[in-house]
Short mmCIF file of C-alpha atoms in Angstrom, two decimals:
data_model
loop_
_atom_site.label_atom_id
_atom_site.label_comp_id
_atom_site.label_asym_id
_atom_site.label_seq_id
_atom_site.Cartn_x
_atom_site.Cartn_y
_atom_site.Cartn_z
CA TYR A 4 -134.30 -21.77 -139.79
CA THR A 5 -131.99 -24.78 -140.23
CA LYS A 6 -129.07 -25.38 -142.54
CA SER A 7 -125.91 -27.43 -142.82
CA TYR A 8 -122.90 -25.65 -141.42
CA SER A 9 -119.14 -26.02 -141.31
CA GLY A 10 -116.91 -23.92 -139.10
CA LEU A 11 -113.92 -23.68 -136.77
CA TYR A 12 -115.11 -24.10 -133.21
CA CYS A 13 -113.30 -23.34 -129.92
CA VAL A 14 -114.69 -25.49 -127.12
CA GLY A 15 -113.33 -23.11 -124.45
CA CYS A 16 -115.08 -20.07 -125.94
CA GLU A 17 -118.15 -22.00 -127.11
CA GLN A 18 -117.74 -19.95 -130.28
CA PHE A 19 -117.07 -20.33 -134.00
CA TYR A 20 -114.15 -18.38 -135.47
CA THR A 21 -113.26 -17.46 -139.03
CA GLU A 22 -109.73 -18.09 -140.29
CA ASP A 23 -108.77 -14.41 -140.11
CA GLU A 24 -109.88 -14.19 -136.46
CA LEU A 25 -107.39 -16.85 -135.38
CA VAL A 26 -103.84 -16.05 -134.27
CA GLU A 27 -101.43 -18.36 -136.07
CA GLY A 28 -104.28 -20.82 -136.45
CA ARG A 29 -105.19 -20.75 -132.76
CA CYS A 30 -108.01 -19.30 -130.66
CA PRO A 31 -107.09 -15.72 -129.65
CA GLU A 32 -108.49 -16.33 -126.16
CA HIS A 33 -107.28 -19.81 -125.26
CA GLY A 34 -104.40 -20.45 -127.65
CA THR A 35 -105.91 -23.79 -128.69
CA VAL A 36 -106.46 -25.09 -132.21
CA PRO A 37 -110.21 -25.00 -132.93
CA GLU A 38 -112.09 -28.04 -134.16
CA LEU A 39 -113.61 -28.22 -137.63
CA ILE A 40 -117.31 -28.88 -137.03
CA GLU A 41 -119.78 -29.91 -139.75
CA GLU A 42 -123.44 -30.47 -138.92
CA GLU A 43 -126.97 -29.19 -139.44
CA ASN A 44 -128.08 -26.62 -136.88
CA ALA A 45 -130.83 -24.12 -136.19
CA PHE A 46 -129.81 -20.55 -137.07
CA PHE A 47 -130.80 -17.09 -135.87
CA ARG A 48 -131.26 -14.50 -138.61
CA LEU A 49 -128.81 -11.94 -137.19
CA SER A 50 -128.35 -10.30 -140.60
CA ARG A 51 -131.90 -8.94 -140.39
CA TYR A 52 -130.90 -6.66 -137.49
CA GLN A 53 -127.65 -5.25 -138.88
CA GLN A 54 -128.84 -1.68 -139.56
CA GLN A 55 -130.95 -1.49 -136.41
CA LEU A 56 -128.03 -2.59 -134.23
CA HIS A 57 -125.68 -0.15 -135.96
CA ASP A 58 -128.09 2.74 -135.38
CA LEU A 59 -128.61 1.85 -131.71
CA ILE A 60 -124.89 1.75 -130.95
CA ALA A 61 -123.82 4.67 -133.16
CA SER A 62 -126.45 6.90 -131.51
CA ASP A 63 -125.55 5.68 -127.98
CA ASP A 64 -129.10 4.51 -127.37
CA LEU A 65 -127.15 1.37 -126.54
CA LYS A 66 -123.99 2.93 -125.13
CA VAL A 67 -120.85 0.83 -125.18
CA TYR A 68 -118.01 1.87 -122.82
CA PRO A 69 -115.22 2.67 -123.44
CA ARG A 70 -115.28 4.36 -126.85
CA GLU A 71 -112.72 2.02 -128.41
CA ARG A 72 -115.02 -0.93 -127.64
CA LYS A 73 -117.93 0.92 -129.22
CA ASN A 74 -115.81 1.45 -132.34
CA GLU A 75 -114.82 -2.22 -132.31
CA VAL A 76 -118.49 -3.28 -132.31
CA LEU A 77 -119.40 -0.83 -135.06
CA ARG A 78 -116.55 -2.08 -137.26
CA PHE A 79 -117.73 -5.66 -136.75
CA ILE A 80 -121.29 -4.73 -137.73
CA GLU A 81 -120.17 -2.69 -140.74
CA ALA A 82 -118.19 -5.69 -142.03
CA GLY A 83 -121.54 -7.48 -142.39
CA LEU A 84 -123.39 -9.63 -139.88
CA GLU A 85 -123.82 -13.30 -140.62
CA ASP A 86 -126.58 -15.45 -139.17
CA PHE A 87 -125.29 -17.61 -136.33
CA SER A 88 -125.97 -21.14 -135.20
CA ILE A 89 -128.14 -21.37 -132.08
CA SER A 90 -128.15 -25.13 -131.63
CA ARG A 91 -125.74 -28.04 -131.31
CA SER A 92 -126.24 -31.72 -132.01
CA ARG A 93 -127.10 -33.66 -128.88
CA GLU A 94 -124.15 -35.91 -129.68
CA ARG A 95 -121.63 -33.04 -129.77
CA ALA A 96 -123.13 -31.61 -126.57
CA HIS A 97 -122.71 -35.02 -124.89
CA GLY A 98 -126.40 -35.06 -124.06
CA TRP A 99 -126.26 -31.83 -122.05
CA GLY A 100 -128.48 -28.86 -122.81
CA ILE A 101 -132.04 -27.67 -123.35
CA PRO A 102 -133.76 -29.51 -126.23
CA VAL A 103 -134.62 -27.45 -129.30
CA PRO A 104 -138.43 -27.31 -129.55
CA GLY A 105 -139.54 -29.80 -132.19
CA ASP A 106 -136.11 -31.38 -132.66
CA GLU A 107 -134.92 -33.70 -129.90
CA SER A 108 -131.66 -34.35 -131.78
CA GLN A 109 -130.51 -30.79 -131.08
CA VAL A 110 -129.92 -28.74 -127.91
CA MET A 111 -129.80 -24.97 -127.56
CA TYR A 112 -126.42 -23.28 -127.99
CA VAL A 113 -125.16 -22.46 -124.49
CA TRP A 114 -124.75 -18.76 -125.28
CA VAL A 115 -128.41 -18.41 -126.24
CA ASP A 116 -129.37 -19.98 -122.93
CA ALA A 117 -126.82 -17.88 -121.00
CA LEU A 118 -127.87 -14.56 -122.51
CA SER A 119 -131.59 -15.16 -122.14
CA ASN A 120 -130.95 -15.95 -118.48
CA TYR A 121 -130.67 -12.21 -117.84
CA ILE A 122 -134.43 -11.99 -118.22
CA THR A 123 -135.57 -15.55 -117.49
CA ALA A 124 -134.03 -15.14 -114.02
CA LEU A 125 -136.42 -12.20 -113.60
CA ASP A 126 -139.44 -14.41 -114.43
CA TYR A 127 -139.79 -13.19 -118.00
CA ALA A 128 -141.66 -16.40 -118.87
CA THR A 129 -144.48 -15.52 -116.48
CA ASP A 130 -144.33 -11.71 -116.82
CA GLY A 131 -143.08 -11.57 -113.24
CA ASP A 132 -142.83 -8.43 -111.12
CA ASP A 133 -139.04 -8.50 -111.20
CA PHE A 134 -139.01 -8.57 -114.99
CA GLN A 135 -141.37 -5.60 -115.07
CA ARG A 136 -139.35 -3.66 -112.50
CA TYR A 137 -135.78 -4.42 -113.49
CA TRP A 138 -136.09 -4.73 -117.25
CA LEU A 139 -139.22 -3.22 -118.73
CA ASP A 140 -139.59 -0.25 -116.35
CA SER A 141 -135.91 0.33 -115.62
CA ARG A 142 -134.44 3.54 -117.00
CA ASP A 143 -130.97 1.99 -117.07
CA ARG A 144 -130.20 -1.62 -118.00
CA VAL A 145 -126.45 -1.78 -117.40
CA GLN A 146 -124.42 -4.88 -118.18
CA VAL A 147 -120.77 -5.21 -117.13
CA ILE A 148 -118.76 -7.71 -119.14
CA GLY A 149 -115.25 -8.81 -120.06
CA LYS A 150 -113.87 -7.82 -123.44
CA GLY A 151 -113.77 -11.44 -124.65
CA ILE A 152 -117.58 -11.70 -124.71
CA LEU A 153 -118.29 -8.29 -126.24
CA ARG A 154 -119.76 -9.68 -129.44
CA PHE A 155 -122.31 -11.76 -127.57
CA HIS A 156 -123.51 -8.89 -125.38
CA ALA A 157 -123.37 -5.98 -127.79
CA ILE A 158 -124.57 -7.78 -130.94
CA TYR A 159 -126.15 -11.21 -130.40
CA TRP A 160 -128.06 -10.38 -127.21
CA PRO A 161 -129.54 -7.05 -128.38
CA ALA A 162 -130.59 -8.72 -131.65
CA MET A 163 -132.32 -11.51 -129.72
CA LEU A 164 -134.18 -8.91 -127.66
CA LEU A 165 -135.16 -6.95 -130.77
CA SER A 166 -136.53 -10.11 -132.32
CA ALA A 167 -138.67 -10.65 -129.21
CA GLY A 168 -139.87 -7.04 -129.17
CA LEU A 169 -138.13 -6.31 -125.86
CA PRO A 170 -135.98 -3.36 -124.68
CA VAL A 171 -132.24 -3.73 -125.24
CA PRO A 172 -129.57 -2.85 -122.63
CA THR A 173 -128.90 0.87 -122.27
CA HIS A 174 -125.22 0.45 -121.34
CA VAL A 175 -122.64 -2.26 -121.94
CA VAL A 176 -119.54 -1.58 -119.85
CA VAL A 177 -116.52 -3.56 -121.06
CA HIS A 178 -113.53 -4.28 -118.84
CA GLY A 179 -110.17 -5.80 -119.69
CA TYR A 180 -108.47 -8.83 -118.20
CA LEU A 181 -106.45 -9.35 -115.08
CA THR A 182 -103.12 -10.72 -116.21
CA ILE A 183 -100.18 -12.44 -114.55
CA ASP A 184 -96.84 -11.46 -116.10
CA GLY A 185 -98.78 -10.12 -119.07
CA GLN A 186 -100.77 -13.32 -119.63
CA LYS A 187 -104.54 -13.51 -119.22
CA MET A 188 -105.60 -15.00 -115.90
CA SER A 189 -107.67 -18.02 -116.80
CA LYS A 190 -108.91 -21.22 -115.19
CA SER A 191 -108.14 -23.12 -118.35
CA LEU A 192 -104.53 -21.86 -118.31
CA GLY A 193 -104.18 -22.59 -114.59
CA ASN A 194 -102.58 -19.24 -113.68
CA VAL A 195 -105.40 -18.03 -111.46
CA VAL A 196 -105.08 -16.23 -108.12
CA ASP A 197 -107.71 -17.04 -105.50
CA PRO A 198 -109.23 -13.67 -104.45
CA LEU A 199 -110.50 -15.12 -101.17
CA ALA A 200 -107.00 -16.24 -100.26
CA VAL A 201 -105.54 -12.80 -101.08
CA ALA A 202 -108.31 -11.08 -99.10
CA GLY A 203 -107.63 -13.46 -96.23
CA ASP A 204 -103.95 -12.55 -96.22
CA TYR A 205 -104.27 -8.80 -96.80
CA ARG A 206 -107.93 -8.03 -95.96
CA ALA A 207 -110.69 -7.17 -98.38
CA ASP A 208 -110.46 -3.36 -98.43
CA PRO A 209 -106.75 -3.21 -99.36
CA LEU A 210 -107.40 -5.71 -102.16
CA ARG A 211 -110.42 -3.69 -103.35
CA TYR A 212 -108.38 -0.48 -103.27
CA TYR A 213 -105.50 -1.96 -105.23
CA LEU A 214 -107.74 -3.44 -107.92
CA LEU A 215 -109.83 -0.27 -108.27
CA ARG A 216 -106.98 2.24 -108.07
CA ASP A 217 -104.12 0.47 -109.82
CA ILE A 218 -105.92 -1.32 -112.62
CA SER A 219 -107.84 0.43 -115.38
CA PRO A 220 -111.57 -0.34 -115.47
CA PHE A 221 -111.32 -0.74 -119.24
CA ASN A 222 -107.87 -2.10 -120.10
CA ASP A 223 -105.85 -5.14 -119.09
CA GLY A 224 -104.00 -4.89 -115.78
CA ASP A 225 -101.20 -7.03 -114.37
CA PHE A 226 -101.84 -8.35 -110.86
CA SER A 227 -99.09 -8.80 -108.30
CA VAL A 228 -98.97 -8.94 -104.53
CA GLU A 229 -95.93 -6.64 -104.61
CA LYS A 230 -97.99 -3.88 -106.28
CA LEU A 231 -100.79 -4.45 -103.78
CA LEU A 232 -98.33 -3.99 -100.90
CA ASN A 233 -96.90 -0.84 -102.47
CA ARG A 234 -100.36 0.72 -102.68
CA TYR A 235 -101.12 -0.43 -99.13
CA ARG A 236 -98.03 1.19 -97.65
CA ALA A 237 -98.02 4.39 -99.70
CA ASP A 238 -101.69 5.28 -100.07
CA LEU A 239 -103.54 3.49 -97.29
CA ALA A 240 -101.07 3.30 -94.39
CA ASN A 241 -98.92 6.39 -95.00
CA ASP A 242 -101.42 8.80 -96.58
CA LEU A 243 -104.89 7.99 -95.25
CA GLY A 244 -104.10 5.97 -92.13
CA ASN A 245 -101.48 8.42 -90.93
CA LEU A 246 -103.80 11.40 -91.53
CA LEU A 247 -106.51 9.84 -89.39
CA ASN A 248 -104.11 8.70 -86.67
CA ARG A 249 -102.43 12.10 -86.40
CA THR A 250 -105.73 13.96 -86.30
CA VAL A 251 -107.33 11.80 -83.62
CA SER A 252 -104.10 11.73 -81.60
CA MET A 253 -103.83 15.54 -81.68
CA ILE A 254 -107.45 15.93 -80.57
CA HIS A 255 -106.65 13.70 -77.59
CA ARG A 256 -103.38 15.44 -76.86
CA TYR A 257 -104.54 19.03 -77.20
CA ARG A 258 -108.30 18.88 -76.54
CA ASP A 259 -108.78 15.88 -74.22
CA GLY A 260 -110.36 13.81 -77.01
CA VAL A 261 -113.16 16.28 -77.81
CA VAL A 262 -113.68 17.92 -81.22
CA PRO A 263 -113.34 21.63 -80.39
CA GLY A 264 -115.52 23.02 -83.15
CA ILE A 265 -115.56 26.62 -84.30
CA ASP A 266 -118.26 29.25 -84.18
CA ARG A 267 -117.76 30.54 -87.70
CA ALA A 268 -117.39 29.21 -91.22
CA LEU A 269 -113.90 28.21 -92.30
CA SER A 270 -112.61 31.53 -93.54
CA ASP A 271 -108.85 31.36 -93.42
CA SER A 272 -107.30 30.96 -96.88
CA ILE A 273 -105.92 27.50 -96.06
CA GLU A 274 -109.29 26.29 -94.79
CA ASP A 275 -110.93 27.72 -97.89
CA GLU A 276 -108.48 25.66 -99.90
CA LEU A 277 -109.63 22.51 -98.10
CA VAL A 278 -113.28 23.37 -98.70
CA GLU A 279 -112.52 23.94 -102.38
CA VAL A 280 -110.62 20.68 -102.89
CA ILE A 281 -113.43 18.74 -101.18
CA GLY A 282 -116.00 20.33 -103.50
CA VAL A 283 -113.97 19.79 -106.66
CA ALA A 284 -113.07 16.21 -105.75
CA SER A 285 -116.68 15.34 -104.88
CA ALA A 286 -117.80 16.56 -108.30
CA ARG A 287 -115.02 14.54 -109.95
CA VAL A 288 -116.15 11.40 -108.12
CA GLU A 289 -119.72 11.86 -109.33
CA LEU A 290 -118.60 12.46 -112.90
CA ALA A 291 -116.19 9.50 -112.84
CA MET A 292 -118.82 7.08 -111.62
CA ALA A 293 -121.26 8.30 -114.27
CA GLU A 294 -118.57 7.09 -116.69
CA TYR A 295 -118.05 3.80 -114.78
CA ASN A 296 -114.52 4.79 -113.78
CA PRO A 297 -113.74 3.99 -110.11
CA GLN A 298 -110.03 4.50 -110.78
CA GLU A 299 -110.60 8.18 -111.52
CA ALA A 300 -112.99 8.48 -108.58
CA LEU A 301 -110.38 7.19 -106.12
CA ALA A 302 -107.72 9.45 -107.62
CA ALA A 303 -110.04 12.38 -106.88
CA ILE A 304 -110.57 11.27 -103.27
CA TRP A 305 -106.81 10.99 -102.78
CA GLU A 306 -106.51 14.62 -103.88
CA ILE A 307 -108.34 15.44 -100.65
CA VAL A 308 -106.14 13.08 -98.64
CA GLY A 309 -102.99 14.63 -100.08
CA ARG A 310 -104.18 18.20 -99.52
CA ALA A 311 -105.19 17.41 -95.95
CA ASN A 312 -101.76 15.97 -95.18
CA ALA A 313 -100.12 19.07 -96.65
CA TYR A 314 -102.46 21.19 -94.51
CA VAL A 315 -101.18 19.46 -91.37
CA GLU A 316 -97.60 20.29 -92.31
CA VAL A 317 -98.36 23.91 -93.19
CA THR A 318 -100.46 24.67 -90.10
CA ALA A 319 -98.23 22.64 -87.72
CA PRO A 320 -100.77 22.08 -84.91
CA TRP A 321 -97.96 21.11 -82.54
CA SER A 322 -96.52 24.59 -82.95
CA LEU A 323 -99.94 26.16 -82.41
CA ALA A 324 -100.30 24.14 -79.20
CA LYS A 325 -96.93 25.45 -78.00
CA LEU A 326 -98.01 29.01 -78.76
CA GLU A 327 -101.17 28.42 -76.70
CA LYS A 328 -99.02 27.36 -73.77
CA ASP A 329 -97.14 30.60 -74.21
CA GLY A 330 -100.42 32.54 -73.97
CA ALA A 331 -101.69 32.73 -77.59
CA PRO A 332 -105.49 32.45 -78.17
CA ALA A 333 -106.85 28.91 -78.70
CA GLY A 334 -108.95 29.72 -81.76
CA ARG A 335 -106.40 28.90 -84.44
CA LEU A 336 -105.69 25.37 -83.17
CA ASP A 337 -109.44 24.76 -82.76
CA THR A 338 -109.97 25.73 -86.40
CA VAL A 339 -107.22 23.43 -87.65
CA LEU A 340 -108.38 20.40 -85.67
CA THR A 341 -112.00 20.96 -86.68
CA ALA A 342 -111.07 21.39 -90.35
CA LEU A 343 -109.17 18.09 -90.30
CA THR A 344 -112.05 16.29 -88.59
CA ILE A 345 -114.59 17.59 -91.12
CA THR A 346 -112.27 16.66 -94.00
CA LEU A 347 -111.83 13.11 -92.71
CA GLY A 348 -115.59 12.78 -92.32
CA ARG A 349 -116.04 13.74 -95.95
CA ILE A 350 -113.32 11.30 -97.03
CA ALA A 351 -115.14 8.51 -95.17
CA PHE A 352 -118.40 9.42 -96.92
CA LEU A 353 -116.81 9.40 -100.39
CA LEU A 354 -114.92 6.15 -99.71
CA GLU A 355 -117.92 4.11 -98.54
CA PRO A 356 -118.83 2.58 -101.95
CA PHE A 357 -115.21 1.56 -102.54
CA LEU A 358 -113.82 0.73 -99.08
CA PRO A 359 -116.80 0.14 -96.79
CA GLU A 360 -114.83 -1.29 -93.87
CA THR A 361 -112.33 1.57 -93.99
CA SER A 362 -115.12 4.13 -94.18
CA ARG A 363 -116.72 2.67 -91.07
CA LYS A 364 -113.40 2.62 -89.15
CA ILE A 365 -112.74 6.28 -89.95
CA THR A 366 -116.26 7.20 -88.86
CA ASP A 367 -115.94 5.24 -85.63
CA GLN A 368 -112.62 6.85 -84.72
CA LEU A 369 -114.07 10.31 -85.35
CA GLY A 370 -116.92 9.45 -82.98
CA SER A 371 -119.64 10.11 -85.57
CA THR A 372 -122.93 8.27 -85.31
CA SER A 373 -123.09 7.34 -89.00
CA ILE A 374 -121.07 7.63 -92.19
CA GLY A 375 -121.64 11.01 -93.79
CA THR A 376 -122.77 12.71 -90.58
CA PRO A 377 -120.54 15.80 -90.14
CA PRO A 378 -118.52 15.81 -86.92
CA THR A 379 -119.92 18.30 -84.41
CA LYS A 380 -118.54 20.49 -81.67
CA GLY A 381 -118.12 18.54 -78.44
CA GLN A 382 -118.05 15.18 -80.18
CA ARG A 383 -115.70 12.72 -78.47
CA VAL A 384 -113.30 10.81 -80.70
CA ALA A 385 -112.21 7.24 -80.05
CA GLU A 386 -108.74 6.22 -78.94
CA PRO A 387 -106.35 6.43 -81.91
CA LYS A 388 -105.64 3.05 -83.45
CA PRO A 389 -103.93 2.47 -86.81
CA ILE A 390 -106.53 1.28 -89.32
CA PHE A 391 -103.80 0.03 -91.68
CA PRO A 392 -101.22 -1.65 -89.45
CA ARG A 393 -98.24 -3.48 -90.82
CA PHE A 394 -99.41 -6.89 -91.97
CA GLU A 395 -97.24 -8.67 -89.47
CA ASP A 396 -99.02 -6.70 -86.72
CA ALA A 397 -102.56 -7.06 -88.17
#
């Protein structure tokens, strides 16, 4: 339906705000003073879907992550949903936009066009195969969004789908902002960091690791190259890279580059501890990713890395090699080297979704044919080469 409307409009957000939503009279996202707009527009009857939306979100049929974002949406709905304008005058839109059917003086509100693109891109208009497969028949319809557009994706978009008789998203995963010195990173503010430039300087996997491990998937996180370098040196170079380099080097030094293997299951208490930590961490990774939390998943993987490094210190393969030279049986050193090789293979498997290049490098150095294939007795490892060299040497 159409009606005359007056409201405070932020051009950057493409959104109307009420007075109490502003911060000292300015847009909470962009810090700009919104314009007072008065015109006649087409409206969507959002109020009709208030109870239905509340029930969907409260019951987790439409599950909003994390819980505080779910509560935020529910509070907004409980305060009462108002119908919202879905068109703009052609004049205000400077002639850009999709004409409103039956009214050439108006164009569709950009957010209506943007949201419907989730299904129009799947050939919704022609009942295409992609729409059937990825929307109608899909068990999970997961949408990952920034917190600033939560209202559009958790309220406006589901209501539009309900009005069309279509399935709503099953999950809306809401992340925070990357900030610089505590300020939102934004093109309009000009404080952006080019991710391609950072990846070019420090490689993609270290950047991926830093962003996934250091910054919460749900809250704001402050980006800095210094923090990236700290994670690189401590976690990647010192913990993981050193573990791999030491293991492969010891296999070359003590077993001529061939994985010795053992003829029995790992039975020593220390090996049992490694088996246990791998099992527990693998379960934690699966649970974390079911909750859309890669930060927790990587923390679990680094439990294995840390335990494996401690295992090297406790077992002291160099001492076992010396004992062999003095006539001790070779079995103990074989067990230790095999346990480390198996552990690194499992680490590579778990890391693949997060650090694909690193996973492949670990696998290649272990001499495995593919990621996830357990190292076998007699397998020849590659020459040891640091996978996380100092940047000046990279």
